[in-house]
PDB file of C-alpha atoms and ligand atoms in Angstrom:
ATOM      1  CA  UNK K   1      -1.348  26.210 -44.151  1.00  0.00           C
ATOM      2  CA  UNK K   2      -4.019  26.135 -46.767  1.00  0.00           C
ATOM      3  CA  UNK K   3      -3.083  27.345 -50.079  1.00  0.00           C
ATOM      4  CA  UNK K   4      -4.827  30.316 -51.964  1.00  0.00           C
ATOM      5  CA  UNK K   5      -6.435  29.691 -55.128  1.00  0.00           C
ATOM      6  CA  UNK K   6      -8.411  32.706 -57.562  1.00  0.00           C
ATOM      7  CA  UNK K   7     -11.896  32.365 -58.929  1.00  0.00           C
ATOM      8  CA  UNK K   8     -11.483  34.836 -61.781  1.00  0.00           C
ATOM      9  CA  UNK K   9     -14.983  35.388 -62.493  1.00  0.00           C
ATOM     10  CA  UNK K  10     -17.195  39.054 -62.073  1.00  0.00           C
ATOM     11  CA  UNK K  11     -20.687  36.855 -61.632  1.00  0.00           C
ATOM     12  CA  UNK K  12     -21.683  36.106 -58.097  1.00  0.00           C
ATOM     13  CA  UNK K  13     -23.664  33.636 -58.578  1.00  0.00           C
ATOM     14  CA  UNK K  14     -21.163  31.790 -60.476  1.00  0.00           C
ATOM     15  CA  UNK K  15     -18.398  32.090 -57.324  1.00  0.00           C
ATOM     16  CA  UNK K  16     -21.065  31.183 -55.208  1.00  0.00           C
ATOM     17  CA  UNK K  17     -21.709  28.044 -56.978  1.00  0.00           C
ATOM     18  CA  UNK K  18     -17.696  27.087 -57.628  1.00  0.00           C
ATOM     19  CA  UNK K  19     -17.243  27.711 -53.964  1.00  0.00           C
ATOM     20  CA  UNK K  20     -19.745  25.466 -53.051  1.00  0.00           C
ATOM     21  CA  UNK K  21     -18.901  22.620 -55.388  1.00  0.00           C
ATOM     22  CA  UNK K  22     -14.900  22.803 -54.651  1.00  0.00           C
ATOM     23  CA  UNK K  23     -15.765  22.423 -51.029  1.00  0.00           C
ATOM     24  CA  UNK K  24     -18.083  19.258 -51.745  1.00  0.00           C
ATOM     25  CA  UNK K  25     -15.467  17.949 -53.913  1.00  0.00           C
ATOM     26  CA  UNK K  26     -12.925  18.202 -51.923  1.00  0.00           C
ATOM     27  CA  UNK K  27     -13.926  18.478 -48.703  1.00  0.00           C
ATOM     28  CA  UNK K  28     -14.175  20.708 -45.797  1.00  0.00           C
ATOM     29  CA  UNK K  29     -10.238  20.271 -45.353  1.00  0.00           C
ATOM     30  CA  UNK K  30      -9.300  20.464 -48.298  1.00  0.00           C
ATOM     31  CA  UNK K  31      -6.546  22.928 -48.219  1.00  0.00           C
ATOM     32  CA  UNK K  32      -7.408  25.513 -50.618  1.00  0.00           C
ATOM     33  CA  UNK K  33      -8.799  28.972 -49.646  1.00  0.00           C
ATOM     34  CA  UNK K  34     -11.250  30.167 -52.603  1.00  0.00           C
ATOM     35  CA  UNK K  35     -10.407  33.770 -53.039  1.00  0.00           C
ATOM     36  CA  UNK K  36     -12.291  36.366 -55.411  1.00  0.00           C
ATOM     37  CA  UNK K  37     -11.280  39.341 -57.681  1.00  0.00           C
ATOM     38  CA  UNK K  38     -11.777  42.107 -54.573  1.00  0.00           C
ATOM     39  CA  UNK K  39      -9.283  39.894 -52.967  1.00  0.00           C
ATOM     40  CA  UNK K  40      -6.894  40.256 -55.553  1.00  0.00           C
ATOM     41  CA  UNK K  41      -4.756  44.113 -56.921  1.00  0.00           C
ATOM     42  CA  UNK K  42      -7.179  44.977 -59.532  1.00  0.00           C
ATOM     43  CA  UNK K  43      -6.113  44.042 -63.358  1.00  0.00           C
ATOM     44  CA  UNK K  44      -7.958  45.089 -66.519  1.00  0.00           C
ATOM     45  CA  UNK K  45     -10.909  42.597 -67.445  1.00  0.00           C
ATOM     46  CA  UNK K  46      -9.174  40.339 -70.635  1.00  0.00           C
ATOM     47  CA  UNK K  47     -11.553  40.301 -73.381  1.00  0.00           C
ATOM     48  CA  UNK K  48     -12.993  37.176 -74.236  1.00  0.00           C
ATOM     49  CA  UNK K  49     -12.486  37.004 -77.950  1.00  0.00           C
ATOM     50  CA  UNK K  50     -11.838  33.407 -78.029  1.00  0.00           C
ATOM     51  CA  UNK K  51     -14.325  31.477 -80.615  1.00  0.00           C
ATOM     52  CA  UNK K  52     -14.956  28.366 -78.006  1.00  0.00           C
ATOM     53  CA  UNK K  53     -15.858  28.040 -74.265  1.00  0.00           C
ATOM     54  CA  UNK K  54     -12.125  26.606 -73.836  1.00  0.00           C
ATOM     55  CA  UNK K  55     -10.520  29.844 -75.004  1.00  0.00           C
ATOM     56  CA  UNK K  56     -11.798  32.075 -73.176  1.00  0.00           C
ATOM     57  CA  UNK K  57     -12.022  30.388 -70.238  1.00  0.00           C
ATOM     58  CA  UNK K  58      -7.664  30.310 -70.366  1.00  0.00           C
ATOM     59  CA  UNK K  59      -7.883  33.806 -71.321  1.00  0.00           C
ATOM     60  CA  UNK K  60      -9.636  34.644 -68.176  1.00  0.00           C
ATOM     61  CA  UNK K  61      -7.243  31.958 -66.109  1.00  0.00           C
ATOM     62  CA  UNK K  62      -4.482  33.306 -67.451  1.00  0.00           C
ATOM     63  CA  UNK K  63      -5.224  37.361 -67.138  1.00  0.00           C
ATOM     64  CA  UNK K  64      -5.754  35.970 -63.242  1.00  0.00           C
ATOM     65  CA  UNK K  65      -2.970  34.269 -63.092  1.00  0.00           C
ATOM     66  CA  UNK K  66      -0.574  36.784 -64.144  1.00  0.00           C
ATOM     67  CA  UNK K  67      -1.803  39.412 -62.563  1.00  0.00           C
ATOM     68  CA  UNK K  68      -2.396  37.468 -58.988  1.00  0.00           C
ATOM     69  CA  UNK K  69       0.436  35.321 -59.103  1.00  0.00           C
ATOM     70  CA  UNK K  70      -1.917  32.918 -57.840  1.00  0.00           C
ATOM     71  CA  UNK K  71      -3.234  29.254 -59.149  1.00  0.00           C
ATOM     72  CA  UNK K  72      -6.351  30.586 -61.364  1.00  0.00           C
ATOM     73  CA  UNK K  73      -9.342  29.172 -62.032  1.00  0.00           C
ATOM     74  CA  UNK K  74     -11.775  30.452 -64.798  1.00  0.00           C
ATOM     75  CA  UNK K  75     -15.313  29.376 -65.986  1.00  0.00           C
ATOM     76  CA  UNK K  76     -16.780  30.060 -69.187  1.00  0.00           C
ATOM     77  CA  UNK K  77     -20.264  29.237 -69.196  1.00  0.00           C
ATOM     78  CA  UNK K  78     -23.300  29.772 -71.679  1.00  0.00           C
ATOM     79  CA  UNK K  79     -26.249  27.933 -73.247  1.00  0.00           C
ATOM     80  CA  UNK K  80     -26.316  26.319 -77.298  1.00  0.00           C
ATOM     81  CA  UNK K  81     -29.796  26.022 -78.526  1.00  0.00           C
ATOM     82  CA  UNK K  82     -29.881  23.183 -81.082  1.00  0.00           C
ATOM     83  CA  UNK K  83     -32.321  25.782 -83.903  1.00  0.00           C
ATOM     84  CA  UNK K  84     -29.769  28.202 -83.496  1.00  0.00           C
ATOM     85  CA  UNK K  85     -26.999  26.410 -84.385  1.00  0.00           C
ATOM     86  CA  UNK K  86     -25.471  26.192 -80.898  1.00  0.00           C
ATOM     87  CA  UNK K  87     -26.233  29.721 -79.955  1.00  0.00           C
ATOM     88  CA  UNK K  88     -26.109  32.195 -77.789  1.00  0.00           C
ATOM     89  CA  UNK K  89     -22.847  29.831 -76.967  1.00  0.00           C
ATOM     90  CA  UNK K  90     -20.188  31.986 -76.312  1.00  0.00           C
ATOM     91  CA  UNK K  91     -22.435  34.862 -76.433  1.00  0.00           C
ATOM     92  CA  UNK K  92     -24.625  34.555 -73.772  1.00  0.00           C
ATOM     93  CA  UNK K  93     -23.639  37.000 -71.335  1.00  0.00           C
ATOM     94  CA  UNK K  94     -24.292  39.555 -74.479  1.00  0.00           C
ATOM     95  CA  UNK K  95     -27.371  37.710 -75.861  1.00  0.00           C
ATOM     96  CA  UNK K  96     -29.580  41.437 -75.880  1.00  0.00           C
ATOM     97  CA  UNK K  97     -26.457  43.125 -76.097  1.00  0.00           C
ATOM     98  CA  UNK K  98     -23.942  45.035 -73.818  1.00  0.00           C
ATOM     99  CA  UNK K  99     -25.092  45.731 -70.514  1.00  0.00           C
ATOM    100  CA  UNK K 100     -28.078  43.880 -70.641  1.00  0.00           C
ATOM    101  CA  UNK K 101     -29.047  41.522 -67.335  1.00  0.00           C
ATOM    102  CA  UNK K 102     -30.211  38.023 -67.510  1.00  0.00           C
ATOM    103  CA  UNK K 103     -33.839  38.684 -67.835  1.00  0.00           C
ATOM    104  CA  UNK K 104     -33.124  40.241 -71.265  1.00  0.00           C
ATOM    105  CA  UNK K 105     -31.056  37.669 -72.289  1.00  0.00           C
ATOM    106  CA  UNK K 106     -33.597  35.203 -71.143  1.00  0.00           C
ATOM    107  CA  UNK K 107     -36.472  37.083 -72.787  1.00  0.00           C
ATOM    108  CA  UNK K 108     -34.509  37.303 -76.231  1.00  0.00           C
ATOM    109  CA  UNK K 109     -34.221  33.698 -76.013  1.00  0.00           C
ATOM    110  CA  UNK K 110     -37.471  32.822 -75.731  1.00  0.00           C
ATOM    111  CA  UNK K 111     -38.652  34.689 -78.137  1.00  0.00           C
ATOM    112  CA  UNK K 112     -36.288  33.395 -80.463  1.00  0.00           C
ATOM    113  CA  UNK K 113     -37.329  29.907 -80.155  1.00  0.00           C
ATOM    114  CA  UNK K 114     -41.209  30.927 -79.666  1.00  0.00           C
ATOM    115  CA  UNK K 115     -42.203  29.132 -83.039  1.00  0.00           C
ATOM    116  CA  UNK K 116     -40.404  26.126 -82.556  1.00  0.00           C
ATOM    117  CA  UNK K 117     -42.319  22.911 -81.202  1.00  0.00           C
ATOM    118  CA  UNK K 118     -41.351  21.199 -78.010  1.00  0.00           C
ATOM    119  CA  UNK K 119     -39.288  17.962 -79.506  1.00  0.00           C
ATOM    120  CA  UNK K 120     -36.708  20.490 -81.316  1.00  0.00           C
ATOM    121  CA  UNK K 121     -36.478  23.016 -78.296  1.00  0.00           C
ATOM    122  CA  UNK K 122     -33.153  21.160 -77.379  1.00  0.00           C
ATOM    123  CA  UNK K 123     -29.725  22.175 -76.174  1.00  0.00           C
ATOM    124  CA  UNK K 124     -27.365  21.646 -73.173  1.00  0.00           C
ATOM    125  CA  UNK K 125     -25.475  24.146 -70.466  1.00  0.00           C
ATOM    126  CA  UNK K 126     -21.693  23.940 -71.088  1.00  0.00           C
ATOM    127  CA  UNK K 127     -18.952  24.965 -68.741  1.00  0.00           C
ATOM    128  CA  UNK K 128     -15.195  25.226 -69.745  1.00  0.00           C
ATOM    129  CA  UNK K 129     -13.235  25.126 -66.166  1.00  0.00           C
ATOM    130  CA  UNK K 130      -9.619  26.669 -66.985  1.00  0.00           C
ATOM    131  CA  UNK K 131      -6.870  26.287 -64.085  1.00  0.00           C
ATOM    132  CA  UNK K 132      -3.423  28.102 -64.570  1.00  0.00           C
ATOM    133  CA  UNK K 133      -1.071  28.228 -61.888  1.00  0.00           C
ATOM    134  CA  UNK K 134       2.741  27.828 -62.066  1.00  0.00           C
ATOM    135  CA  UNK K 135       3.952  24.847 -64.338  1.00  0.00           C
ATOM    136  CA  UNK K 136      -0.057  24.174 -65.059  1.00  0.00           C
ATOM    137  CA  UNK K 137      -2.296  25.056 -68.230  1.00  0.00           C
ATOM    138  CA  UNK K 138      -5.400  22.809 -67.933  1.00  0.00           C
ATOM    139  CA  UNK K 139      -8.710  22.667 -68.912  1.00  0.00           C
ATOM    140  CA  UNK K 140     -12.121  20.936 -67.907  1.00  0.00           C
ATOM    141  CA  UNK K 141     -15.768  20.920 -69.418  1.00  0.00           C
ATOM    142  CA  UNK K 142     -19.023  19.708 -68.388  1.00  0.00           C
ATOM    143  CA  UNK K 143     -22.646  19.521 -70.012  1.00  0.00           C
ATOM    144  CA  UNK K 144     -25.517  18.983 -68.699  1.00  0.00           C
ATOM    145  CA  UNK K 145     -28.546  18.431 -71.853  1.00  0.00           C
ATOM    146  CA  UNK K 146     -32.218  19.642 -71.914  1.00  0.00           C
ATOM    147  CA  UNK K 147     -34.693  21.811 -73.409  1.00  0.00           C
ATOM    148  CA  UNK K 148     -36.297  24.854 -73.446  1.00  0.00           C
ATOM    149  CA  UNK K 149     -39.322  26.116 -71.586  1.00  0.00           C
ATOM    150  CA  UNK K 150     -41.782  27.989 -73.219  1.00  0.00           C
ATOM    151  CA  UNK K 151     -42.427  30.394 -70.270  1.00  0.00           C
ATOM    152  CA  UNK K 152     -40.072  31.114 -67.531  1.00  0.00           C
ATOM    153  CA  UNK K 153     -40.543  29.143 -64.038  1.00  0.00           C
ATOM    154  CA  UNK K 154     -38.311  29.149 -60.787  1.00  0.00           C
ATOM    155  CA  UNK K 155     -36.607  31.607 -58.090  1.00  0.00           C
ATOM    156  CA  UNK K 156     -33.157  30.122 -58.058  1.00  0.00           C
ATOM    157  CA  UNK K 157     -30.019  29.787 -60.117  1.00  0.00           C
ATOM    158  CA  UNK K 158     -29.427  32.692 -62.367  1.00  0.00           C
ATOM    159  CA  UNK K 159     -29.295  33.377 -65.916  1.00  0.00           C
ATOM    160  CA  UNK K 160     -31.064  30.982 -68.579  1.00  0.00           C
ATOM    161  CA  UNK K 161     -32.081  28.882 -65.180  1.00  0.00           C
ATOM    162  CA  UNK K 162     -35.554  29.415 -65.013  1.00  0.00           C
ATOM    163  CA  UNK K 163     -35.686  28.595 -68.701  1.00  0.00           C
ATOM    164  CA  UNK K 164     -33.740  25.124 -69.042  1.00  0.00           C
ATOM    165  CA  UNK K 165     -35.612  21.769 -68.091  1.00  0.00           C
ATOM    166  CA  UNK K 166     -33.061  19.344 -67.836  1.00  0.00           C
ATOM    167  CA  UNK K 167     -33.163  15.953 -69.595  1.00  0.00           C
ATOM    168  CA  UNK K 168     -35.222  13.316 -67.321  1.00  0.00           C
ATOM    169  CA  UNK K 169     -35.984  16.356 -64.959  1.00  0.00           C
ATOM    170  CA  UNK K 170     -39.623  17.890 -64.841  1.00  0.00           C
ATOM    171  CA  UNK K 171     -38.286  21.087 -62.768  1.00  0.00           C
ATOM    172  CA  UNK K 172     -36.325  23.523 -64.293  1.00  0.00           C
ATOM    173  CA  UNK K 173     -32.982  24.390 -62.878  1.00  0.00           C
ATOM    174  CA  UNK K 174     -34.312  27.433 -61.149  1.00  0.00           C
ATOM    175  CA  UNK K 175     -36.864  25.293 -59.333  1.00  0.00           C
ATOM    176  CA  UNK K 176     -34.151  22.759 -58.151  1.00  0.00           C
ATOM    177  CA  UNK K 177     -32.753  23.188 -54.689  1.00  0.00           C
ATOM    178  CA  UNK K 178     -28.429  24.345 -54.877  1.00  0.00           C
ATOM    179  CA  UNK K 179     -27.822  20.587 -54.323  1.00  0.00           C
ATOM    180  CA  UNK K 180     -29.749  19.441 -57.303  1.00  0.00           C
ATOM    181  CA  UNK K 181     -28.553  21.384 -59.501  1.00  0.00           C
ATOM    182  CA  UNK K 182     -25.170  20.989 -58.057  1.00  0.00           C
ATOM    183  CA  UNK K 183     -25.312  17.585 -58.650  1.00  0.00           C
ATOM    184  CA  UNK K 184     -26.547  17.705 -62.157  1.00  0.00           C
ATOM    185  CA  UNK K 185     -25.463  21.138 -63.731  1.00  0.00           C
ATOM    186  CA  UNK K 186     -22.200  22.008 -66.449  1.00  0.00           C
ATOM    187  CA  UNK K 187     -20.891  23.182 -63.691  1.00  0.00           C
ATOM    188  CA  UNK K 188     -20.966  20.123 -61.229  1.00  0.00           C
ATOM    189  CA  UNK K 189     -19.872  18.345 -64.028  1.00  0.00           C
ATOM    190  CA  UNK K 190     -16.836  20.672 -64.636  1.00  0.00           C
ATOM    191  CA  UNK K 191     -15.538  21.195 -61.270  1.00  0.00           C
ATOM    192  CA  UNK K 192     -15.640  17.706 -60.261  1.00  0.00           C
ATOM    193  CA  UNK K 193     -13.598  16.998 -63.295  1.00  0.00           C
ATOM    194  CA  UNK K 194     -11.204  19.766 -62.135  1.00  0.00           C
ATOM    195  CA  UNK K 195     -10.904  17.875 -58.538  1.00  0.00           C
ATOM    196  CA  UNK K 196      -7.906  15.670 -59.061  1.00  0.00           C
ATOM    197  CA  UNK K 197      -5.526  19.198 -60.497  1.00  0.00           C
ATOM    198  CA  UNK K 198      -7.014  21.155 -57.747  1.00  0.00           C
ATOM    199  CA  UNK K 199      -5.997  18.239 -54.991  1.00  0.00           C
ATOM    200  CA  UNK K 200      -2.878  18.088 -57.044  1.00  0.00           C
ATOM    201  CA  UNK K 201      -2.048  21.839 -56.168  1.00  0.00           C
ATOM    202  CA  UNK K 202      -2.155  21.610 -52.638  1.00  0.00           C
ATOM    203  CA  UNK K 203       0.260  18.822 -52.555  1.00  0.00           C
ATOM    204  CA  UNK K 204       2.732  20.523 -54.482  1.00  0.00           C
TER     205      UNK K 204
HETATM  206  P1  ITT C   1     -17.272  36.132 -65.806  1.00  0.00           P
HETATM  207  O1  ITT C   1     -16.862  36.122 -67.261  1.00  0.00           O
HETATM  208  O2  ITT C   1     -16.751  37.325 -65.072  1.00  0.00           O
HETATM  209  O3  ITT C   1     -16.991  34.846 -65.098  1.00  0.00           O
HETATM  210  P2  ITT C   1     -19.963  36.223 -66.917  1.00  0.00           P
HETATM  211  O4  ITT C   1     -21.314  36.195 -66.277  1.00  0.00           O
HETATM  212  O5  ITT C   1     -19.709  37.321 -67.942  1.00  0.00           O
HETATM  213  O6  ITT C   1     -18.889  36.288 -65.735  1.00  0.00           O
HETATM  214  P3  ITT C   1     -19.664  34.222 -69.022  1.00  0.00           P
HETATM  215  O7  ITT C   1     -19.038  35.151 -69.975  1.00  0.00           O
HETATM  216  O8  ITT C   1     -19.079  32.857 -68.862  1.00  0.00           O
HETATM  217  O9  ITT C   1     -19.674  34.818 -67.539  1.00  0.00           O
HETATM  218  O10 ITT C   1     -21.210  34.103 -69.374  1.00  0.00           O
HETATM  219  C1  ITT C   1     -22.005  33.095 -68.855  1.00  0.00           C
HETATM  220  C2  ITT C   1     -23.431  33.271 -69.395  1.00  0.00           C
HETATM  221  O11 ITT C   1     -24.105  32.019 -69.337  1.00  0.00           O
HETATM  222  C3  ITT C   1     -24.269  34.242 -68.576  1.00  0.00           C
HETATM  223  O12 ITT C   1     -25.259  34.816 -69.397  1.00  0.00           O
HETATM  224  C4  ITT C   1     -24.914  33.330 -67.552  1.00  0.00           C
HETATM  225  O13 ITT C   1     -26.116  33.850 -67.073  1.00  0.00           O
HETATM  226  C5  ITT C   1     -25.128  32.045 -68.364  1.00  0.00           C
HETATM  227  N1  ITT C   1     -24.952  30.891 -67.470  1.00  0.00           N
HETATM  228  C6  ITT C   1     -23.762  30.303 -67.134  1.00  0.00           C
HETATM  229  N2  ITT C   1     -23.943  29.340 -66.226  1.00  0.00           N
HETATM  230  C7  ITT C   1     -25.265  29.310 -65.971  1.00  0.00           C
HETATM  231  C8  ITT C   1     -26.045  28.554 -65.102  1.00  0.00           C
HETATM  232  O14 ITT C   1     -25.513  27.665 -64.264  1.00  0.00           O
HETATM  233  N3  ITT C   1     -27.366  28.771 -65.089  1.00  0.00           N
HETATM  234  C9  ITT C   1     -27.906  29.690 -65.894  1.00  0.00           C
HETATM  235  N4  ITT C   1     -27.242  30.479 -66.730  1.00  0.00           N
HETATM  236  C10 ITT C   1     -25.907  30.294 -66.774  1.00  0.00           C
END
């Protein structure tokens, strides 16, 4: 019997990616069936106050986690630009404000940084993985460092993708294939860190 586990998260693209990695990381058998929030009783969405990646990733876990009564897991994502002081950071789901998509976000960005020559365009992706289940509070983070294009480029990924040219990498994230970025990305980097709790859960 395979054990359920929650992928608190409202962004598609961002289950579609944790999916994909847990499965790589730990298998096709690997016990644990990835549910998502329209699995789940609906619960009001926390708000992510927190001042770091970290704390809002719990809060997420957690609001899953109590409200499922199943083993959580949580990403908090965003980009830090180096210029502006580690911004949008926590903020960059809201980067243009509330409501506004990724292309607005993007664009803001851009223009933001528009004056600023290509050795200083630097900054990384950052994911903070939370997992809460019963007994379990833990928390996981991967980066992945580049810098900023000066013109958008590339159909895949989402978000601040098509702007992001990882280090050593001439394609941007949105030109990479799922496994290259999968292999490379804050998020990768997180989940695979993640691997040895998640294993842990299905033996317990
Ligand atoms: P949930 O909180 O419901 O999970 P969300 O999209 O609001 O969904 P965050 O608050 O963590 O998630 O915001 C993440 C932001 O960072 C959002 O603007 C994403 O587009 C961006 N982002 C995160 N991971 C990314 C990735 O792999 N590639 C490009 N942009 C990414």
């Amino acid at each position: 019997m395979s054990r359920k586990v929650l992928v608190a998260s409202g962004n598609a693209h961002k289950i579609e990616e944790m999916r994909r990695l847990i499965a790589e990381s730990l298998g096709p058998d690997s016990g644990l069936e990835i549910v998502g929030l329209p699995d789940v009783p609906a619960y009001p969405e926390p708000v992510e106050d927190g001042r770091t990646f970290e704390e809002n990733a719990l809060i997420k876990a957690w609001a899953g986690f109590k409200a499922s009564g199943l083993p959580t897991l949580a990403d908090d994502s965003g980009i830090a630009v180096d210029v502006l002081n580690e911004m949008p950071g926590v903020r960059s789901a809201r980067w243009a404000g509330p409501g506004a998509g990724d292309e607005a976000n993007l664009q803001l960005l851009l223009r933001q940084v528009s004056d600023v020559e290509a050795p200083r365009r630097t900054g990384r992706f950052v994911c903070a993985l939370a997992l809460v289940a019963d007994g379990v509070e833990t928390v996981a983070r991967g980066v992945v460092e580049g810098v900023l294009t000066t013109e958008p480029r590339g159909e895949n990924g989402f978000g601040y993708d098509p702007i992001f040219l990882p280090d050593s990498f001439e394609r941007t994230t949105a030109e990479m294939s799922a496994e290259e970025k999968d292999a490379i990305s804050h998020r990768g980097r997180a989940v695979r860190a993640m691997a040895p709790n998640l294993e842990a859960l299905v033996e317990s």
